[in-house]
C-alpha cells in the first residue's frame, strides 16, 4: 500500500514529463479534455486534475466500484466533492431519475466543480451542487480554510504528508447534513461518498438522523495520519459507525474489518489510507 506522500511524488514526476513535452509543443498547462465520456477543464499542475488527464479519472478503481454500488434512480451524496472528480461519474450512474447532491466548502474547488458541471449539460441536470461545510452543529465556527488543492510542486505551505494546500472557504455556508437534507426535502439517501480529510466524524455527528432513517451505504477513506492532531476522533468515527449498526469492510479485498480500533489501525500503513465501505446490517445486500 503506497503512502499518500509516495503517490504524490510519482505524480509530480509524471506531471513534469507531460508538462515538459507540452511546453516543447507550445501547449499550456490548462486543457479541456474528454475522459470516460465526461468533459473536463483541467490544470495539469494539480494532482486531482492530472490524474483525470492521465488515467481517465481520479481514483479509477473506486470509480469502477461505483458501477456495482450505484443504481439508476439513486440519491447519492458526494461530501468533499472537490472539482467534481466523482460527482460527474456518479451522475452518469444515477440516470435521469436520480440525483447527486454535492458538498464542497472551498471557493477554489467549488468554482472548478461548477465549470466541469457546466461542460456536461446532461449530467448537470442530475447534480445539485452546494458550496457548504458540513459539521456536527450549525452553530460551529466555519474554518477559514481547508485542504482542497494538491499542487504537483514543492512548496513550504503544503501539508507535510498528503501535500495538500489550504484553500479559502469564503462564500461557503455551514450546516449539518440532517438540516440541509430537510431543507432540500430529500426523502431518501442510497449512497454516500465521504472524503473530507479528517472531518468525517464531524460530518457524521451532524447526520445521525439521516443514517438512522435512510441507512445509506457509505464509502470513505480511513487515514489515521490526518487525525494526528486529534487521534481520538479516528477512534470515535469507527465507534459511531459500529454503534449505529454498520459493518465496515475493505473495498479492495472485501474483507470485513475487526470491530476493534487498535486492530484497524495496524491494518493501515503509516501515512496511508484504506478505502472502506460502511454498510448497515439491516440493509445489507439490498
XYZ file of C-alpha atoms in Angstrom:
286
model
C 0.000 0.000 0.000
C 1.682 3.212 -1.178
C 1.613 6.147 1.197
C -0.134 9.304 0.034
C 3.269 11.027 0.031
C 4.755 8.464 -2.364
C 1.750 8.693 -4.679
C 2.230 12.454 -4.869
C 5.944 12.060 -5.619
C 5.169 9.716 -8.530
C 2.502 12.085 -9.859
C 4.940 15.000 -9.532
C 7.499 13.260 -11.730
C 4.968 12.245 -14.380
C 3.486 15.740 -14.403
C 6.881 17.270 -15.079
C 7.397 14.941 -18.045
C 3.976 15.737 -19.519
C 4.329 19.489 -18.952
C 7.816 19.479 -20.486
C 6.526 17.773 -23.638
C 3.529 20.098 -23.826
C 5.809 23.100 -23.317
C 8.031 21.969 -26.207
C 4.915 21.841 -28.368
C 3.804 25.292 -27.233
C 0.798 23.896 -25.326
C -0.427 25.358 -21.986
C -0.731 23.599 -18.629
C -4.516 24.034 -18.746
C -6.613 21.932 -21.086
C -10.154 20.848 -21.864
C -10.441 17.109 -22.486
C -12.973 14.307 -22.627
C -12.314 11.294 -20.421
C -14.620 8.306 -19.938
C -17.362 10.211 -21.742
C -17.126 13.267 -19.459
C -15.794 16.715 -20.373
C -13.232 18.320 -18.044
C -11.414 21.611 -17.639
C -8.068 20.649 -16.092
C -4.947 22.239 -14.667
C -2.136 19.728 -15.178
C -0.177 21.238 -12.287
C -2.845 19.933 -9.877
C -2.801 16.345 -8.635
C -6.519 15.594 -8.976
C -6.737 17.192 -12.416
C -3.587 15.461 -13.605
C -4.946 12.056 -12.566
C -8.097 12.675 -14.618
C -5.981 13.725 -17.603
C -3.551 10.800 -17.430
C -5.674 7.944 -16.096
C -9.152 8.945 -17.229
C -10.343 9.617 -13.691
C -9.300 10.296 -10.114
C -9.158 7.024 -8.144
C -10.207 4.916 -11.135
C -10.627 1.712 -9.126
C -13.119 3.486 -6.891
C -14.946 4.831 -9.960
C -15.227 1.279 -11.307
C -16.536 0.076 -7.926
C -19.324 2.666 -8.063
C -20.768 0.785 -11.042
C -21.573 -2.098 -8.691
C -22.990 0.111 -5.947
C -24.991 2.921 -7.559
C -28.173 2.284 -9.483
C -30.462 4.215 -11.765
C -32.759 6.407 -9.672
C -30.481 6.503 -6.611
C -29.962 9.602 -4.487
C -26.217 9.984 -3.884
C -24.329 12.424 -1.659
C -20.795 13.480 -2.633
C -19.374 15.049 0.528
C -15.985 16.605 -0.121
C -16.703 16.840 -3.831
C -13.659 18.951 -4.718
C -13.611 19.624 -8.509
C -16.374 17.078 -9.200
C -13.993 14.202 -9.967
C -16.524 11.742 -8.510
C -19.643 13.905 -8.732
C -19.848 13.675 -12.519
C -19.173 9.920 -12.825
C -21.778 9.326 -10.102
C -24.246 11.496 -12.036
C -23.825 9.172 -15.002
C -24.771 6.192 -12.846
C -27.898 7.636 -11.174
C -29.563 8.155 -14.548
C -32.248 10.646 -15.445
C -34.396 9.847 -12.405
C -31.599 10.014 -9.826
C -29.722 12.878 -8.207
C -26.224 13.629 -6.931
C -26.065 16.255 -4.187
C -22.515 17.555 -3.824
C -20.896 19.491 -0.975
C -17.575 21.357 -1.253
C -16.621 24.246 1.050
C -13.671 25.900 -0.707
C -14.157 28.589 -3.314
C -11.211 27.209 -5.332
C -12.525 23.670 -5.794
C -16.199 24.626 -5.926
C -15.533 27.045 -8.776
C -13.714 24.347 -10.733
C -16.502 21.887 -9.966
C -19.135 24.270 -11.335
C -17.087 24.712 -14.522
C -16.842 20.952 -15.008
C -20.564 20.511 -14.369
C -21.380 23.213 -16.933
C -19.287 21.368 -19.541
C -21.674 18.405 -19.220
C -25.223 19.776 -19.640
C -26.998 16.412 -19.491
C -25.262 15.421 -16.261
C -25.721 18.949 -14.881
C -29.474 18.316 -14.686
C -28.801 15.484 -12.218
C -26.471 17.451 -9.891
C -27.345 19.792 -7.046
C -24.050 21.438 -6.040
C -23.565 23.324 -2.760
C -20.613 25.349 -1.520
C -21.073 24.164 2.037
C -19.124 22.900 5.051
C -20.915 20.083 6.852
C -20.284 19.912 10.602
C -21.701 18.368 13.776
C -23.665 21.535 14.584
C -24.765 24.521 12.531
C -23.619 26.779 15.379
C -19.945 25.861 14.962
C -17.401 28.299 13.561
C -16.503 27.975 9.883
C -12.793 27.214 9.355
C -11.171 29.945 7.272
C -9.516 27.355 5.048
C -9.458 23.601 4.443
C -7.363 21.363 2.195
C -8.755 21.129 -1.328
C -5.774 21.559 -3.668
C -2.924 19.112 -4.280
C -0.426 21.040 -6.414
C 2.319 18.966 -8.023
C 5.085 21.211 -6.763
C 7.374 21.601 -3.799
C 6.323 24.470 -1.530
C 6.588 25.344 2.151
C 2.844 25.799 2.629
C 1.931 22.205 1.698
C 0.870 19.576 4.252
C 3.892 17.541 5.357
C 2.303 14.162 4.497
C -0.534 14.457 1.982
C 0.973 17.603 0.365
C -2.355 19.425 0.161
C -2.748 23.200 0.258
C -5.238 25.042 2.428
C -7.800 26.970 0.386
C -10.270 29.628 1.497
C -13.848 28.766 2.467
C -15.040 32.275 1.575
C -18.590 32.119 0.239
C -19.446 28.804 1.895
C -22.364 28.110 4.214
C -22.049 25.927 7.303
C -24.736 23.392 8.150
C -25.376 19.842 9.311
C -26.247 17.145 6.819
C -29.506 16.418 8.631
C -30.627 20.045 8.365
C -29.686 20.661 4.728
C -31.419 17.462 3.622
C -34.556 18.617 5.458
C -34.292 21.979 3.714
C -33.982 20.263 0.335
C -36.882 17.896 1.014
C -34.756 14.807 0.395
C -36.812 11.708 1.196
C -34.144 9.036 0.721
C -30.375 8.626 0.531
C -28.961 5.489 -1.048
C -25.223 6.083 -1.144
C -22.706 8.488 0.392
C -19.162 9.151 -0.795
C -17.378 10.854 2.122
C -13.886 12.306 1.641
C -13.166 15.249 3.927
C -9.594 14.658 5.119
C -10.138 14.190 8.837
C -13.517 15.890 9.218
C -15.514 12.666 8.760
C -16.526 12.448 12.406
C -17.945 15.992 12.380
C -19.978 15.237 9.242
C -21.454 12.035 10.633
C -22.236 13.552 14.033
C -24.415 16.023 12.123
C -26.004 13.205 10.111
C -27.344 10.907 12.825
C -30.971 11.262 11.725
C -30.008 10.639 8.098
C -28.108 7.473 8.985
C -30.890 6.217 11.224
C -33.699 6.862 8.730
C -32.104 6.011 5.379
C -29.204 3.711 6.351
C -27.201 4.579 3.235
C -24.055 2.798 2.180
C -21.058 4.998 2.952
C -17.728 4.856 1.159
C -14.928 6.683 2.958
C -11.190 6.609 3.452
C -9.751 5.615 6.813
C -6.468 7.512 7.152
C -5.241 7.778 10.753
C -2.446 10.194 9.857
C -4.887 13.018 9.021
C -6.134 12.797 12.622
C -2.656 13.410 14.072
C -3.875 16.473 15.970
C -6.965 14.671 17.328
C -6.321 10.896 17.206
C -9.348 10.220 19.381
C -11.587 11.441 16.533
C -10.484 8.494 14.404
C -11.492 6.120 17.183
C -14.814 7.905 17.672
C -15.532 7.758 13.923
C -15.281 3.973 13.872
C -17.226 3.647 17.117
C -20.031 5.874 15.811
C -20.459 3.658 12.746
C -20.317 0.390 14.678
C -22.741 1.616 17.333
C -25.045 2.799 14.538
C -25.362 -0.754 13.255
C -22.810 -0.502 10.446
C -20.287 -3.111 9.368
C -17.089 -1.809 7.767
C -15.180 -3.631 5.037
C -12.061 -3.016 2.979
C -13.187 -2.005 -0.521
C -10.138 -3.561 -2.226
C -10.361 -7.012 -0.645
C -13.960 -7.129 0.529
C -12.660 -8.226 3.931
C -14.744 -7.227 6.941
C -12.720 -5.147 9.394
C -12.442 -6.326 13.007
C -14.611 -4.311 15.361
C -11.557 -3.110 17.258
C -9.980 0.317 16.715
C -6.473 -0.845 17.589
C -6.589 -3.718 15.100
C -7.909 -1.432 12.362
C -5.031 0.973 12.950
C -2.483 -1.830 12.493
C -4.017 -2.703 9.108
C -3.255 0.730 7.638
C 0.329 1.594 6.705
C 1.834 4.746 8.174
C 0.963 7.779 6.066
C -1.536 5.785 4.004
C -5.281 5.276 3.921
C -7.751 2.471 3.294
C -10.940 2.908 1.277
C -13.752 1.207 3.144
C -17.455 0.577 2.753
C -19.740 1.033 5.740
C -22.980 -0.860 5.293
C -25.915 -1.043 7.667
C -26.551 -4.592 8.887
C -30.292 -4.034 8.494
C -29.900 -3.041 4.837
C -27.039 -5.322 3.847
C -27.426 -6.929 0.445
C -30.333 -4.711 -0.568
